[in-house]
Structures are given as C-alpha cells and as structure tokens.
Short mmCIF file of C-alpha atoms and ligand atoms in Angstrom, two decimals:
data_model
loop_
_atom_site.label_atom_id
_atom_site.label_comp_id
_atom_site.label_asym_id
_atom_site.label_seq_id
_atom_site.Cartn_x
_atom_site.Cartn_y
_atom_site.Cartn_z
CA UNK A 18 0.00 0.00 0.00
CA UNK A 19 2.96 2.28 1.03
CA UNK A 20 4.00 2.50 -3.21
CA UNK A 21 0.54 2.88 -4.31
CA UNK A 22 -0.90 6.03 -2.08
CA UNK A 23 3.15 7.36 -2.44
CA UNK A 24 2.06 7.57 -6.00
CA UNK A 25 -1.27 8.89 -5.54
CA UNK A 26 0.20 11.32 -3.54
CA UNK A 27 3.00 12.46 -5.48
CA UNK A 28 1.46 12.18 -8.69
CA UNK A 29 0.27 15.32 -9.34
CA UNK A 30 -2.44 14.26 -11.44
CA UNK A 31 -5.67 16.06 -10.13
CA UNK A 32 -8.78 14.24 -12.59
CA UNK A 33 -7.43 11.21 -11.02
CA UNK A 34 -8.51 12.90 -7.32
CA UNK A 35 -11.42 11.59 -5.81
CA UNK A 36 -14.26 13.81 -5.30
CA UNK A 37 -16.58 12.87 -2.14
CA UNK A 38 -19.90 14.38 -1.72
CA UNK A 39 -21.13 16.38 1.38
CA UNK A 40 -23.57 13.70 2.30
CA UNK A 41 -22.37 10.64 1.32
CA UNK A 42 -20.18 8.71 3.47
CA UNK A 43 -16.13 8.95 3.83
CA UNK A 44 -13.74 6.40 3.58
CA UNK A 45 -12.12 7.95 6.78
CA UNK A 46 -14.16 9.60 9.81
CA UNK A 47 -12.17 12.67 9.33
CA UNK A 48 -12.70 16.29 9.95
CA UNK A 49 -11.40 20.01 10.49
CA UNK A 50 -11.37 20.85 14.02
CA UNK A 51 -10.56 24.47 15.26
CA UNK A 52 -10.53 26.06 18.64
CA UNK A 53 -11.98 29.55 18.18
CA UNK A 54 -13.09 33.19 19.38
CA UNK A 55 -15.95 34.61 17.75
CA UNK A 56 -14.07 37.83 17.56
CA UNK A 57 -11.84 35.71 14.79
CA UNK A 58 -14.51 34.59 12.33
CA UNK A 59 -12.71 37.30 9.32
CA UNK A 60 -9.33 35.32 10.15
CA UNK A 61 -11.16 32.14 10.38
CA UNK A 62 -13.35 32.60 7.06
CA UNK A 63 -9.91 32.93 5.58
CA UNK A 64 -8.33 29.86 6.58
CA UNK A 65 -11.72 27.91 5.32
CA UNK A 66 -11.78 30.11 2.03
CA UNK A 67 -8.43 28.66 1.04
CA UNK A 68 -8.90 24.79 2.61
CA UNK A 69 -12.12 24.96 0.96
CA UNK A 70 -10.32 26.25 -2.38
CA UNK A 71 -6.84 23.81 -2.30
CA UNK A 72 -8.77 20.92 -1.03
CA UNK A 73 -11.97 20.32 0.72
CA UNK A 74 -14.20 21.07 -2.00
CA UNK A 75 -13.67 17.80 -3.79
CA UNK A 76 -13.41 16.00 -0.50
CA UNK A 77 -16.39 17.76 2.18
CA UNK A 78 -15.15 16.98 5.11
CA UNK A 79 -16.88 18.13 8.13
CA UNK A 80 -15.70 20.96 9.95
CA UNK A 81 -16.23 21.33 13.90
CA UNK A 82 -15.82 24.59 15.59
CA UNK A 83 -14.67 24.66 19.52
CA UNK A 84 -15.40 27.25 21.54
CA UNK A 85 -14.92 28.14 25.37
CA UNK A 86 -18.21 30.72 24.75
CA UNK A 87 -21.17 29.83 22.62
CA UNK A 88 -20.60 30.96 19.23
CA UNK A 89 -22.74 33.66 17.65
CA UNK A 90 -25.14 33.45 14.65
CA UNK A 91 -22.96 35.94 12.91
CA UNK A 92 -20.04 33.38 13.56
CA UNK A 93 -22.10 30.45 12.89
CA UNK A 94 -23.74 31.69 9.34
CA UNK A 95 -20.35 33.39 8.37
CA UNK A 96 -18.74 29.96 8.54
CA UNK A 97 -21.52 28.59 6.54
CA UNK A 98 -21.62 30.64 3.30
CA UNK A 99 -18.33 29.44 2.28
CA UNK A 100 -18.62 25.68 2.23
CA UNK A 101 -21.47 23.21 1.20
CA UNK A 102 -19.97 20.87 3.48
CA UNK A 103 -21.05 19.55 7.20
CA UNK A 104 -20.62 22.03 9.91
CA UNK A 105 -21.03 21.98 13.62
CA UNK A 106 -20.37 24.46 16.92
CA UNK A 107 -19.78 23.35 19.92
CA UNK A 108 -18.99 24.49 23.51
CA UNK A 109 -16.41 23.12 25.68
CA UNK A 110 -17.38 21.46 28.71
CA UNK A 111 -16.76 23.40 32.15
CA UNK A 112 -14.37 21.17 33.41
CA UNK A 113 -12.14 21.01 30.49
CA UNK A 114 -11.45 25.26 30.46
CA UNK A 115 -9.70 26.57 33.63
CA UNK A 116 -7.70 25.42 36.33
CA UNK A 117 -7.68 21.79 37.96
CA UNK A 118 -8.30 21.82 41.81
CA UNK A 119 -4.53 21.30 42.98
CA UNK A 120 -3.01 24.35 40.73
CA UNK A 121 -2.07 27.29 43.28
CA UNK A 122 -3.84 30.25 41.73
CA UNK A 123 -1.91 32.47 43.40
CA UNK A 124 1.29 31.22 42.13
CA UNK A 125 0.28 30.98 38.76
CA UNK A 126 -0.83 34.41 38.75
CA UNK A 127 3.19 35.47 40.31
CA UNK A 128 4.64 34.10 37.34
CA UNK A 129 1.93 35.27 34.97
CA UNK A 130 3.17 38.93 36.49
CA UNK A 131 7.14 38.24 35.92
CA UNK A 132 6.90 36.30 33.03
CA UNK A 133 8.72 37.52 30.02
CA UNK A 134 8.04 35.49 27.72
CA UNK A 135 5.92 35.52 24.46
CA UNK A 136 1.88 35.23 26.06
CA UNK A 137 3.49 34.87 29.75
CA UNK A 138 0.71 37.51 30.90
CA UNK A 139 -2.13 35.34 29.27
CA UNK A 140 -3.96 32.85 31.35
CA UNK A 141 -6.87 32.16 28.77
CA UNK A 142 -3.81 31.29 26.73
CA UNK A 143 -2.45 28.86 29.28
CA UNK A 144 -6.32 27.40 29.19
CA UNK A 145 -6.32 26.77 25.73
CA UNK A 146 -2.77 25.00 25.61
CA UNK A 147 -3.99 22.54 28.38
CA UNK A 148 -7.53 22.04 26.23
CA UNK A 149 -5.59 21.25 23.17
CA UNK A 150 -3.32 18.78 24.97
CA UNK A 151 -5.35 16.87 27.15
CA UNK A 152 -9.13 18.00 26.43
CA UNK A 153 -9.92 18.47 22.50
CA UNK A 154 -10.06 14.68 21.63
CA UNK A 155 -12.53 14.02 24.31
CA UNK A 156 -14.97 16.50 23.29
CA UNK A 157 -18.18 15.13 22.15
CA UNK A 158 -18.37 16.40 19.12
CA UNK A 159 -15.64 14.26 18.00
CA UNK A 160 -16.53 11.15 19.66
CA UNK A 161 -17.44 8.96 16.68
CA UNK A 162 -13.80 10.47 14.67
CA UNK A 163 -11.05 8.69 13.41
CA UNK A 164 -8.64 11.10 12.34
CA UNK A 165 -8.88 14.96 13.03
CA UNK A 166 -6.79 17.73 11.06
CA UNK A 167 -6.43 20.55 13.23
CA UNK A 168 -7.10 24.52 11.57
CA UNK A 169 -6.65 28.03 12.70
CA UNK A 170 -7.23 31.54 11.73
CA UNK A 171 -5.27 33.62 9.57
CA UNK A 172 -3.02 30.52 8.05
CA UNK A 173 -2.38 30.05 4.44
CA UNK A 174 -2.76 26.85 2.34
CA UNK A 175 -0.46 27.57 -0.46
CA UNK A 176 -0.97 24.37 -3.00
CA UNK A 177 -3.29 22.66 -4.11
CA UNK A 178 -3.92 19.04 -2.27
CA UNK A 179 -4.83 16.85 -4.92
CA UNK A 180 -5.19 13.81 -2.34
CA UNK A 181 -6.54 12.76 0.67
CA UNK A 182 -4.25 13.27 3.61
CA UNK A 183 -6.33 11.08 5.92
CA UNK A 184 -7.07 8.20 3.64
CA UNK A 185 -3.06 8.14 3.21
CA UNK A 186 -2.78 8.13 7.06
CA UNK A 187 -5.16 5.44 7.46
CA UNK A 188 -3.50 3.66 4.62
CA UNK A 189 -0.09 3.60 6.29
CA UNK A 190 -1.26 3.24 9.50
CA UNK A 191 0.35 6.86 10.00
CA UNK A 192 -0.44 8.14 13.40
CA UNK A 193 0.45 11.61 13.41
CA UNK A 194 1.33 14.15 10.67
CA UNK A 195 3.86 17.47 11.15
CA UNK A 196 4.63 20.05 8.99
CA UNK A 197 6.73 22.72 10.39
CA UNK A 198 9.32 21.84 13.48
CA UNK A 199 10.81 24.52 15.25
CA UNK A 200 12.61 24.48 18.98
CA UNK A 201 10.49 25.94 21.78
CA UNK A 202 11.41 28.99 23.91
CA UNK A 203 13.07 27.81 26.27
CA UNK A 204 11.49 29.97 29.41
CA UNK A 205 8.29 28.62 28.37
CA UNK A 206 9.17 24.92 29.07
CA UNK A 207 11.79 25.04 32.15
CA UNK A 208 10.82 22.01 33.67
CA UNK A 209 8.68 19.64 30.93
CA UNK A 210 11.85 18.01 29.87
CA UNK A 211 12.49 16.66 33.40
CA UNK A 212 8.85 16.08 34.45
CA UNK A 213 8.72 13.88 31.14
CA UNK A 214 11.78 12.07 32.12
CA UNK A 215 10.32 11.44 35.30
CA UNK A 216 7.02 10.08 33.65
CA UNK A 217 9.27 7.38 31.52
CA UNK A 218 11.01 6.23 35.36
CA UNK A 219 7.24 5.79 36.88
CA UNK A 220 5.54 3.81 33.86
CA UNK A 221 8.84 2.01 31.59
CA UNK A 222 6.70 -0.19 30.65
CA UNK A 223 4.73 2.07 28.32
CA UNK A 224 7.64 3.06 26.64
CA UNK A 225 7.85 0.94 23.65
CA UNK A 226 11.41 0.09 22.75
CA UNK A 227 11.73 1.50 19.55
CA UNK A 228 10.48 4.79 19.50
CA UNK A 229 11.27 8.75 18.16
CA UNK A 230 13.08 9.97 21.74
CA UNK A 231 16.37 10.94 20.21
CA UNK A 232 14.48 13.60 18.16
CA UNK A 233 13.78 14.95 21.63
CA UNK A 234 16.82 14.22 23.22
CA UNK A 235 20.53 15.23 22.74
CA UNK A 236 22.97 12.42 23.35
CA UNK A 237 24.35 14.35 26.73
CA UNK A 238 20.27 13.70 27.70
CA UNK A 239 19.46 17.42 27.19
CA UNK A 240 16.24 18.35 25.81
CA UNK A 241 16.43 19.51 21.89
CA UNK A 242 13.58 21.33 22.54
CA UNK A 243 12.22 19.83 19.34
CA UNK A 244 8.32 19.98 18.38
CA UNK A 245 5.88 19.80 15.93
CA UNK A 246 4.15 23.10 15.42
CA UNK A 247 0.72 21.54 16.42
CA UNK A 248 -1.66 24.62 14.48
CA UNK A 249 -1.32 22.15 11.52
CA UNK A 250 -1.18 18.75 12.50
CA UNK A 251 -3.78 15.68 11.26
CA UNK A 252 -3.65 13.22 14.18
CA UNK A 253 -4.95 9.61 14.32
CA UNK A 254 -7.19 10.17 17.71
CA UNK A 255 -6.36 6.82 18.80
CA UNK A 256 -3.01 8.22 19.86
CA UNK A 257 -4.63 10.49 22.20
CA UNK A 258 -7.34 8.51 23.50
CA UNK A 259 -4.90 5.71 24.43
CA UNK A 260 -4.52 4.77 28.16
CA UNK A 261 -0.14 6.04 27.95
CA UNK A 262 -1.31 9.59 26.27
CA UNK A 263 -4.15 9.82 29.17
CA UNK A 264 -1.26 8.64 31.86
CA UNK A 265 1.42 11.27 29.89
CA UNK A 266 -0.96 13.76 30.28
CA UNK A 267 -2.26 13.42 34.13
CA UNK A 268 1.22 13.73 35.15
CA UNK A 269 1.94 17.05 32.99
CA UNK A 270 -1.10 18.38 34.84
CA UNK A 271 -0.69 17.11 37.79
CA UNK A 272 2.54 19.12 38.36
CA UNK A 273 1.29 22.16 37.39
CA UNK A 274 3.63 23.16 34.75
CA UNK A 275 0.83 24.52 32.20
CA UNK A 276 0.27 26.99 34.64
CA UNK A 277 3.42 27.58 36.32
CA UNK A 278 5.54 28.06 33.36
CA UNK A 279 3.39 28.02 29.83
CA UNK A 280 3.92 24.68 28.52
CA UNK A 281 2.65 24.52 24.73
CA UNK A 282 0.15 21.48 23.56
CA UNK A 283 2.88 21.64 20.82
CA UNK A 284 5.77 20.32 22.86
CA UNK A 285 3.16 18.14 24.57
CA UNK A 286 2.07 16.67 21.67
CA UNK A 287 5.29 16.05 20.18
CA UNK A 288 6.87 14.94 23.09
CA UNK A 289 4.31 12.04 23.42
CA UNK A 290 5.10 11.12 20.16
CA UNK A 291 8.54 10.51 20.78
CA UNK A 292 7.80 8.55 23.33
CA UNK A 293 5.23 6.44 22.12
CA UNK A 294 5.22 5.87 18.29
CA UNK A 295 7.54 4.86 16.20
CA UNK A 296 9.40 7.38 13.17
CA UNK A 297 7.47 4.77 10.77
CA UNK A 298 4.43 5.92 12.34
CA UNK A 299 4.96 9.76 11.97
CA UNK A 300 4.57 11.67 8.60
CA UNK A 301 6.17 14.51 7.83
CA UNK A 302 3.96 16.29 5.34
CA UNK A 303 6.41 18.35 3.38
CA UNK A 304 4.33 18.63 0.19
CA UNK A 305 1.38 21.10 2.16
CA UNK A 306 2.48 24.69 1.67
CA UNK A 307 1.15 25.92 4.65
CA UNK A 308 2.10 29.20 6.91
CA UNK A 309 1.03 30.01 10.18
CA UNK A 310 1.75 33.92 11.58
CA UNK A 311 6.02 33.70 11.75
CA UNK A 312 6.74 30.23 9.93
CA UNK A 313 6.28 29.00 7.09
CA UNK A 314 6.87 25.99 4.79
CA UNK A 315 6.77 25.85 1.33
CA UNK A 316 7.25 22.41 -0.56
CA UNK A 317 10.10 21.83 -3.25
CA UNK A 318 8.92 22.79 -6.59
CA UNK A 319 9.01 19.19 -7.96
CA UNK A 320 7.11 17.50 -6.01
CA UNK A 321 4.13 20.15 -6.94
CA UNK A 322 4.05 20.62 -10.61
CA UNK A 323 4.00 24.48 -10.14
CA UNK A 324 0.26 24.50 -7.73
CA UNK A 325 2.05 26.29 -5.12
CA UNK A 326 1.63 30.16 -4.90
CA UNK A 327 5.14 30.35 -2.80
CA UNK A 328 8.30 30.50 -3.81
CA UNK A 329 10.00 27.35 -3.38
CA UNK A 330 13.63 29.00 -2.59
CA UNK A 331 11.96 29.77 0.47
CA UNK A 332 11.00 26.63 1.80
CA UNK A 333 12.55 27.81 5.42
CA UNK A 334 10.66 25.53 7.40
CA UNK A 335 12.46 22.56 5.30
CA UNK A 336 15.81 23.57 6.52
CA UNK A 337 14.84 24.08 10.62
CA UNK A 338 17.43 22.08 12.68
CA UNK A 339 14.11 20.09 13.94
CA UNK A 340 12.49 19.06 10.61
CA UNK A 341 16.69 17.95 9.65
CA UNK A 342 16.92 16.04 12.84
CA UNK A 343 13.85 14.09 12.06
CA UNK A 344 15.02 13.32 8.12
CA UNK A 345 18.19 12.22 9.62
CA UNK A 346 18.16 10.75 12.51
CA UNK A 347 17.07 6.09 12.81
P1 GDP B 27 -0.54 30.72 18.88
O1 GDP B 27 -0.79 30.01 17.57
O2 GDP B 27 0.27 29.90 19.82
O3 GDP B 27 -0.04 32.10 18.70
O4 GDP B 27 -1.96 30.85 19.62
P2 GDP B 27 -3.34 31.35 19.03
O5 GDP B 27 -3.70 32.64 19.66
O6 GDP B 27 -3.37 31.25 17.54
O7 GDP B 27 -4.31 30.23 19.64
C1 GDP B 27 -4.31 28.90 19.18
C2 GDP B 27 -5.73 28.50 18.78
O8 GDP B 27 -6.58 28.55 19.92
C3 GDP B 27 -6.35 29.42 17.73
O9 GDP B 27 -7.19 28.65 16.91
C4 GDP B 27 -7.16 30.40 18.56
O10 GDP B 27 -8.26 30.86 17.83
C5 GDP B 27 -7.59 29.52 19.72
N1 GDP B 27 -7.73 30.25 20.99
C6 GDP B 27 -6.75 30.87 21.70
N2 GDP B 27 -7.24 31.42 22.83
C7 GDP B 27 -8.58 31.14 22.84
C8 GDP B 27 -9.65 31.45 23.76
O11 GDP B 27 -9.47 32.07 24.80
N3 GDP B 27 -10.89 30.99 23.41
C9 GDP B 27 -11.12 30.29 22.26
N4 GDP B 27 -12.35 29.90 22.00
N5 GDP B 27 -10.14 29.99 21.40
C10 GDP B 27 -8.88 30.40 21.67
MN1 MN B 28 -2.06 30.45 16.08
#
C-alpha cells in the first residue's frame, strides 16, 4: 500500500482525485477541528476560504468549531456561506477550560506577572494549551472520529492538495502528521523536559522500545527542545485517547507546569510522540504549503508541478534544525 498512495500522492495528477460528496459517506471519519473566538470569524473565514479552495471542495469533510463561549449566529452563518460541506459548533465542557483543583492560583498568577516570555501575561492562553493537549479529543463532538486535522485563523494553504491526507494516514497506519518543526522557547518549558523524564522512570513499561526519543533528546540527555508546530497537524485520535497519552498527560497536569511556566500542547504533543510511536508511524507532510503567523513551509517545486503560490527557494521551514533532525536521525 505504502507505493501505491506514495504515487497517488505524489502524482500530481488532479482528474485522477477523488471527489466525495457532502452527504455521502467517507472512507475515513475525518474532519477540520478548530478552537476559536468569535471575535476571529474574518481570520477564520480565511483559513476555510483557502482549505475549501486547495482541497476540501472535492473532499467535504466536516468541519467542527470549539469554543470556550457559545458561538454567535454571525459566527455560525459566516462559517456557513463558504462551504457546502457539514458544519457543527460546539462548547467546551466546564471542566475542560480553567484550572484543575490542585493548581495554586496564586502562584500561577506570580509568574503570569514576571513572566517575560511571548503570552506569559495570558492565562486564557495557558487554558487553551492545556484544552488542546489533554481535552480536545474528548470533546463530544468528535466522539465517533477517526482522524482529526487541526485549523486556525489567519493561516495560508499555499498548494493545491490533490489527495486525501487522511485516507493516506489510514493507509499507512500513520499516526500523526507534522509540517513545520521549530525548537520551543526555552522559558516557556523550564521544567517539561524533566517532568517527562520522570514520567518514563514511573511507567517504563509504556515506553515501547523503539520509539522517536532521540528527536527529543541530545545524546548528553538534554532536551532539543524539538516539536511539531501543532496549528497544523492531522492526528490519528487513537493516539490520544490511548490509556499512555491519558497517563502522559495526568502527570503534565498534575505538576502544574501549564500553569506555572506556559507549557505549549505543541511540545506536549510532540513529546508524546517521541515517546510512544515509532518514526514509521509519523509523517512529515512536506508537500502542504502551509504558513502560520512567523513560519512558514513551502514544498520543493518538484514535487508540486507548479500548484504552489510560494516560492519554493523559500521553503525555510524545510531547513529548521528540527524538521533535519527528524530526516536524519534512525
Ligand atoms: P498561537 O498560535 O500559539 O499564537 O496561539 P493562538 O492565539 O493562535 O491560539 C491557538 C488557537 O486557539 C487558535 O485557533 C485560537 O483561535 C484559539 N484560541 C486561543 N485562545 C482562545 C480562547 O481564549 N478561546 C477560544 N475559544 N479559542 C482560543
Ligand atoms: Mn495560532
């Protein structure tokens, strides 16, 4: 299967795409997922405008819309107009949007007064990175999913995606696709490194031997600070329903960290895949163009056929120290 969808994928040849309808069924329970303010539907109707034009309108697939506040009408029908496919609103549940019983409030608020780092002040930021790492894939409205590929605002889609990117994850049993892999401020993340290592002592035997840790992990042990930039990233949700992600997770939050430093659900994310899957398992899509506010990826020109509106000399993303670690290293 791996030669076939390579082809498929890498093929460039669009009438040969598949076209699904809005109704009819999917060969993949897939959808678009976004956390969102309703005070972002312009940046938001962007990012849809373009998946809808690169992609989705051959394929429909769903869209569900998270929010911590009910979404307005305005919100709701502006979201609407531009595609004909399925699309739902939802509200988080209390308990997954705040702060767990044991977190010292006052505390967090001292560092959230010194901090100096990028969204140090922000605690409704802090809520959202713990909701994206431990919370999203439990929400209801993505109980029956398979597969979920996770949107923003105000990113571009620069080519055309003349494929399915979760029938080829299903296909090769891919567990979790990346795009762009930078290293994470290191203020923001002072002690994740060391509360992961402790996780591994406590539970070894969830650690499967072979696995992606050296991506995260210099040979003197340190931290590489190495993640996948998680506004794109098109996960299999089994990975994050399973009983080691849950266990990964209650420790993280346990010790406070998301709200005594600022710990990312991107170095979360990624650092739970280097513990727990296998490089085999992880796909590194370098053929989306994609750009989120400050990074960017564009894919080499060959692989496209010229559907890109970016410049392939500045592919930037390609070169990172992160995405070169993961094409090199095992
Ligand atoms: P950055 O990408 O790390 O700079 O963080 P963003 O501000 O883009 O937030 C990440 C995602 O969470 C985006 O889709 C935001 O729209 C969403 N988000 C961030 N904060 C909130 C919030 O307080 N409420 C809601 N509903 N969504 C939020
Ligand atoms: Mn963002």
């Amino acid at each position: 299967t791996n030669t076939l969808s390579q082809q498929k994928k890498y093929g460039g040849n669009s009438e040969g795409a598949p076209q699904y309808s809005p109704e009819g069924i999917k060969p993949v329970r897939g959808a678009l997922v976004a956390l969102v303010r309703n005070q972002e539907l312009y940046g938001m109707r962007k990012t849809v405008r373009e998946l809808e034009d690169r992609w989705n309108h051959k394929y429909n697939y769903p869209y569900i819309f998270l929010n911590n506040k009910p979404f307005t009408e305005k919100f709701k029908q502006g979201i609407r107009d531009l595609t004909k496919a399925k699309v739902e609103f939802g509200v988080l549940d209390k308990d997954t949007w705040g702060y767990p019983e044991w977190v010292d409030q006052i505390k967090a608020k001292e560092e959230r007064d010194s901090a100096k780092y990028i969204k140090g002040h922000s605690e409704s930021y802090r809520f959202m990175c713990r909701f994206q790492s431990g919370f999203v894939h439990k929400h209801p409205l993505l109980a029956d999913l398979e597969f979920y590929w996770r949107i923003e605002p105000d990113v571009n889609y620069y080519c055309d995606i003349d494929y399915d990117p979760f029938l080829f994850m299903k296909t090769n049993g891919l567990k979790y696709g990346w795009n762009i892999a930078p290293t994470e401020y290191e203020p923001t993340v002072r002690t994740l490194w060391n509360t992961t290592q402790e996780f591994m002592k406590k539970n070894p035997q969830m650690i499967p031997d072979k696995n992606m840790i050296d991506w995260v992990r210099n040979s003197d042990g340190s931290y590489t600070r190495c993640h996948f930039w998680s506004n794109f990233e098109i996960v299999d949700l089994s990975f994050y329903r399973s009983a080691e992600y849950q266990a990964y997770f209650d420790h993280l939050d346990k010790s406070g960290g998301f709200f005594y430093e600022r710990w990312g659900d991107a170095p979360v994310h990624s650092l739970a895949v280097a513990m727990f899957l296998r490089k085999s398992q992880v796909h590194y899509f370098d053929d989306i163009g994609y750009r989120h506010p400050a990074m960017a990826h564009c894919p080499d020109g060959s692989k496209e056929r010229g559907k890109c509106i970016c410049d392939p000399e500045d592919g930037w993303a390609h070169g990172f120290s992160c995405a070169k670690r993961f094409r090199s290293i095992f």
